[in-house]
Backbone as CSV, one residue per row, in Angstrom:
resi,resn,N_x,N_y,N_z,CA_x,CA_y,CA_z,C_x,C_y,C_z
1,UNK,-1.931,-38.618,-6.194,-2.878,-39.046,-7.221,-2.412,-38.612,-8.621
2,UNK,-1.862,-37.136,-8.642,-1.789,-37.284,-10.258,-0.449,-37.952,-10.852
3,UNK,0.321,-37.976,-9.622,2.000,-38.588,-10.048,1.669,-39.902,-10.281
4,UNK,0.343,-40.978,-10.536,-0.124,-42.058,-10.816,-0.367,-41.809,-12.097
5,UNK,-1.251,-40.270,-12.396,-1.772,-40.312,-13.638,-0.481,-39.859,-14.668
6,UNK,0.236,-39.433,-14.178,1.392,-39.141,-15.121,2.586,-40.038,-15.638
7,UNK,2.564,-40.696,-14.453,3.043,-42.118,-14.576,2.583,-43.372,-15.227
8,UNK,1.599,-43.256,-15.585,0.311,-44.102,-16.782,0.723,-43.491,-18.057
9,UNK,0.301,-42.163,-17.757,0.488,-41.612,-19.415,2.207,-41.642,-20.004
10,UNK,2.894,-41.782,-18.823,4.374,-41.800,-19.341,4.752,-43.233,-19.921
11,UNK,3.927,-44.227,-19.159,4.160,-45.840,-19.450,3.504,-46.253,-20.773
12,UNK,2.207,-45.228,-21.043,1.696,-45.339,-22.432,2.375,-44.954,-23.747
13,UNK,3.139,-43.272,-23.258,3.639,-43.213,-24.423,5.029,-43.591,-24.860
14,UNK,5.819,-44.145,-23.414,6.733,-44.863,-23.835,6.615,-45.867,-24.798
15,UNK,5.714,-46.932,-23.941,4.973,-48.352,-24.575,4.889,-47.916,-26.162
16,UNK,4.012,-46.946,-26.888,3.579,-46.854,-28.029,5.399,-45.981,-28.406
17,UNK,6.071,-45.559,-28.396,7.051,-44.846,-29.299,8.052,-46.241,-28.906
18,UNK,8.207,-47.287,-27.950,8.948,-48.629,-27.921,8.080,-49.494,-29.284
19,UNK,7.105,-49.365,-29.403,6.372,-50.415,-30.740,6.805,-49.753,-31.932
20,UNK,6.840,-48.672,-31.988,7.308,-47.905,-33.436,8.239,-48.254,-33.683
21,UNK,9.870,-48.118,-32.687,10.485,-48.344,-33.067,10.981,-49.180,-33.016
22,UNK,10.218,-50.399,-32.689,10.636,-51.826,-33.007,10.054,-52.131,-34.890
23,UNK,8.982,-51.293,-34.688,8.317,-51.469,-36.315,9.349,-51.109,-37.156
24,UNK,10.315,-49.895,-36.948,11.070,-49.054,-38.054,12.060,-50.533,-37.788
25,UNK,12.653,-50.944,-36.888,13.863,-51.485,-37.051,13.280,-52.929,-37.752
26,UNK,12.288,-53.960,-37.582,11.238,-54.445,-38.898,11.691,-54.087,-39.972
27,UNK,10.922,-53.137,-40.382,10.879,-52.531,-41.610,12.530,-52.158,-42.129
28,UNK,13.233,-51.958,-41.366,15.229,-51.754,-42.040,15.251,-53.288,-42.263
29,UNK,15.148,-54.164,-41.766,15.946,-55.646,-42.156,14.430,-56.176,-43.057
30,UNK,13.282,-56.090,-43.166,12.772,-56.421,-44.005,12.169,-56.432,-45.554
31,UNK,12.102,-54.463,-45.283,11.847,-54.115,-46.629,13.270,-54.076,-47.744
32,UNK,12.138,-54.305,-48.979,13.243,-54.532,-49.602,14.034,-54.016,-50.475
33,UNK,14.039,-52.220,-50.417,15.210,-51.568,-51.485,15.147,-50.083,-50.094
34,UNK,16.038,-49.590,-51.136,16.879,-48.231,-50.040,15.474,-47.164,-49.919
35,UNK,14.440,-47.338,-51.068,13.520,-46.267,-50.570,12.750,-46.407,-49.482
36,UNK,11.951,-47.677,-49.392,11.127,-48.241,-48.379,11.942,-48.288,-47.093
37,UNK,12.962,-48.961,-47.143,13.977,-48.897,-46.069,13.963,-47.083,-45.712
38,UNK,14.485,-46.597,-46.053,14.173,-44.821,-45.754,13.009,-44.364,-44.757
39,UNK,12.319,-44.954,-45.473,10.933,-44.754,-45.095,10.359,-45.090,-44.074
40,UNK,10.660,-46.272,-43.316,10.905,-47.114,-42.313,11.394,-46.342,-41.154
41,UNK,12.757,-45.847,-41.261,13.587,-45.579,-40.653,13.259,-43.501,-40.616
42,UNK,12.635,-43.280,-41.334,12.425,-41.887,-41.269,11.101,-41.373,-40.630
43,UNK,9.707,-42.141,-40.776,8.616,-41.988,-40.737,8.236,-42.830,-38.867
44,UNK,8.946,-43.795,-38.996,8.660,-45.209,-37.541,9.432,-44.620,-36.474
45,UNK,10.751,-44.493,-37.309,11.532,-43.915,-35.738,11.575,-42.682,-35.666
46,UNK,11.147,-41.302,-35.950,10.861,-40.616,-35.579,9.623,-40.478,-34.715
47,UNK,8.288,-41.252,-34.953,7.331,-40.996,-34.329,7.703,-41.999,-32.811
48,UNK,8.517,-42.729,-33.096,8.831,-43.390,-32.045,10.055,-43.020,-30.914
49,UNK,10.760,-42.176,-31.309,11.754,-41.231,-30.781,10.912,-39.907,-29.637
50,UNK,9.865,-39.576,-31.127,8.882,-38.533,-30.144,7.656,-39.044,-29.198
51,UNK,7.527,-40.160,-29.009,6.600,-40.662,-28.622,7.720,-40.856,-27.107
52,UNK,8.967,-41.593,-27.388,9.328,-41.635,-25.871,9.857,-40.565,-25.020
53,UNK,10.006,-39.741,-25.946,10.321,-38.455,-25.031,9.084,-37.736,-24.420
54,UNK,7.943,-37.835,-24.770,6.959,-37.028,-23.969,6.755,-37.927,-23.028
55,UNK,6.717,-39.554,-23.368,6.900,-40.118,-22.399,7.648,-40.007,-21.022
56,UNK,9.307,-39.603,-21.546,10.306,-39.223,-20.393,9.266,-37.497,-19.871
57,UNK,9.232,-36.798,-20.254,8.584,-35.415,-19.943,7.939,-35.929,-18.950
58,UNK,6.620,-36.883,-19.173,5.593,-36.570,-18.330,6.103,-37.533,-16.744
59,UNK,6.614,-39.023,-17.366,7.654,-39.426,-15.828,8.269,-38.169,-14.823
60,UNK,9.203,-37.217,-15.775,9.553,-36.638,-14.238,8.298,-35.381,-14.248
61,UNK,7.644,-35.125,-15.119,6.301,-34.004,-14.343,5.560,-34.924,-13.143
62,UNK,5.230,-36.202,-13.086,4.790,-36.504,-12.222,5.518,-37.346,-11.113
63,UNK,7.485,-37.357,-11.450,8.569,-37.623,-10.455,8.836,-36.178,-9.794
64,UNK,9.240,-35.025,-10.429,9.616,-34.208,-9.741,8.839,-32.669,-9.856
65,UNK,7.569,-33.216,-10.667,6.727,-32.064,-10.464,7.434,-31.041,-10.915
66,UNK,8.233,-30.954,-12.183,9.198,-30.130,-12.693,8.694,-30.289,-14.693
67,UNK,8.314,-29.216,-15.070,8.449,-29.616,-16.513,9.419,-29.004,-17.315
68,UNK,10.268,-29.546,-17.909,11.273,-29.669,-19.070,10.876,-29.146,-20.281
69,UNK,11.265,-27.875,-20.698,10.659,-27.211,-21.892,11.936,-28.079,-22.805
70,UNK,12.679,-28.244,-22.824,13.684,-28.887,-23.650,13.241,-29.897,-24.270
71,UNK,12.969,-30.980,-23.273,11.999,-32.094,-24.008,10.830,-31.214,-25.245
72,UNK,10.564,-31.287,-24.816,9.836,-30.606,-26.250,10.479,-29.752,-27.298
73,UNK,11.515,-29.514,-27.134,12.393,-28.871,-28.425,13.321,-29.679,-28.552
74,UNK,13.222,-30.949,-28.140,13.870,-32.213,-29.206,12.937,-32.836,-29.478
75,UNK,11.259,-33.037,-29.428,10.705,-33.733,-29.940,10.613,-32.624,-31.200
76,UNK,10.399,-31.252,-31.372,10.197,-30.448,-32.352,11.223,-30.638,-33.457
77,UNK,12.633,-30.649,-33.187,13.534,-30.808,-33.464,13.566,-32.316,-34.414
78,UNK,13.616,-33.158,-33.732,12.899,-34.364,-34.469,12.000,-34.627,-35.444
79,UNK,11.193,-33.882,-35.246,9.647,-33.911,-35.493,9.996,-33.252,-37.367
80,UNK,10.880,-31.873,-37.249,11.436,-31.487,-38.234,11.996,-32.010,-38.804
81,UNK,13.416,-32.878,-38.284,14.478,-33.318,-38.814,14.960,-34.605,-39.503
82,UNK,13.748,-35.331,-38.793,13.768,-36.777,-39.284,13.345,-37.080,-40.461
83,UNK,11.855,-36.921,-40.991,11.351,-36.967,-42.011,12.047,-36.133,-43.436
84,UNK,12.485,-35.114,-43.057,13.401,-34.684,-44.230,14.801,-35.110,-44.526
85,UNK,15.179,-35.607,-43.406,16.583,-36.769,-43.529,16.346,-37.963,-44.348
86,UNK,15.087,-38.004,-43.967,14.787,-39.391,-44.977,14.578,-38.975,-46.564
87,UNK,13.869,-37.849,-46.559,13.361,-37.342,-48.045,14.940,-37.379,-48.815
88,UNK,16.083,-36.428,-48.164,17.232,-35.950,-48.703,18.262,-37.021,-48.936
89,UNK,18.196,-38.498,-47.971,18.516,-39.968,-48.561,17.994,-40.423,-49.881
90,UNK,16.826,-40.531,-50.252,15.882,-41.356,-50.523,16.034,-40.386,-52.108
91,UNK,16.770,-39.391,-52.055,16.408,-38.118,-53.291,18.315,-38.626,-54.035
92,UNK,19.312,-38.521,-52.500,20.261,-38.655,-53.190,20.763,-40.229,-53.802
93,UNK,19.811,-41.107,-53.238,20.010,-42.820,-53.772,19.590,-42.536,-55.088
94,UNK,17.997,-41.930,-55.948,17.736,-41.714,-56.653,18.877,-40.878,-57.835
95,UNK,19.541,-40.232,-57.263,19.868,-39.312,-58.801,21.104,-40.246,-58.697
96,UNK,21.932,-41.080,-57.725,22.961,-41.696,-58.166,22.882,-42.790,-58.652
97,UNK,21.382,-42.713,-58.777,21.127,-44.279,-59.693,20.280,-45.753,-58.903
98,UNK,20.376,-45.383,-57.847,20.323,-46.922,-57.364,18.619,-47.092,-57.747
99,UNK,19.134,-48.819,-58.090,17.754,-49.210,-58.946,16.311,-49.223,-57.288
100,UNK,15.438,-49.466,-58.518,14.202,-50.265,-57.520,14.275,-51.406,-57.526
101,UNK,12.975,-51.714,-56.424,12.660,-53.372,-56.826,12.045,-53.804,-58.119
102,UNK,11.542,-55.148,-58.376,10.976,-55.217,-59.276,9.543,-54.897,-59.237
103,UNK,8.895,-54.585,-58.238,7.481,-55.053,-57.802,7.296,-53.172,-57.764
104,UNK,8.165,-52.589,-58.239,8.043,-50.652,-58.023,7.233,-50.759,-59.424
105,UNK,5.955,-50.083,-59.327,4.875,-49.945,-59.861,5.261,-48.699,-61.414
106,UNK,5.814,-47.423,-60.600,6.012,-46.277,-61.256,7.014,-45.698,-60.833
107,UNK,7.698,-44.622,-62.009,8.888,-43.750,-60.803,8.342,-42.382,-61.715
108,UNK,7.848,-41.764,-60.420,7.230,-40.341,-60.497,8.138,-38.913,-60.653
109,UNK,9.504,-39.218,-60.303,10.385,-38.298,-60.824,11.102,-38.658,-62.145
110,UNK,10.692,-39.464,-62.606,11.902,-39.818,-63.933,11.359,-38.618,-64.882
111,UNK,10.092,-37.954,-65.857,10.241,-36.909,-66.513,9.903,-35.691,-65.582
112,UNK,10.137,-35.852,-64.506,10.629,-33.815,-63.699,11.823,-33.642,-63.905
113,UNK,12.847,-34.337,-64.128,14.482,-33.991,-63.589,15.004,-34.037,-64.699
């Protein structure tokens, strides 16, 4: 019985971290300058990276009745690493210049730096 229920919750959170990162890869060929693109790719596929790994976790907790502390120190790992990969892109496109779109409203670092 519960290797059913773990096997649900593994098919769920696969299912939902497979939609994310179909959204991030969307969002790379659609949006349209290097920040948004960043953003896409930093914010979508990370939650979608961590979403299938608890997924994989809970498959073998309820395949081999074994839990994987590792899995969870690459979703942590992730969880850390992604979103500031994107910040530290998105910071160095900025100081080397690369423009916006036209439709960029404001640029909130131009008098800090």
């Amino acid at each position: 019985m519960s290797a059913m229920i773990f096997n649900g919750l593994a098919m769920i959170f696969i299912s939902v971290g497979s939609l994310f990162s179909l959204v991030s890869a969307i969002g790379l060929f659609r949006l349209p300058d290097v920040y948004t693109r960043a953003h896409a790719a930093s914010k979508a596929a990370t939650l979608g990276v961590m979403f299938i790994l608890l997924g994989v976790m809970f498959f073998f907790i309820g395949k081999d009745h074994v839990f994987n502390p590792s899995l969870l120190l690459a979703v942590l790992f992730i969880f850390m690493t992604g979103p500031i990969g994107g910040h530290l892109i998105t910071r160095s496109a900025y100081h080397n210049g690369v423009k916006y779109t036209d439709s960029t409203i404001r640029d909130d670092l131009k008098n800090t730096e």
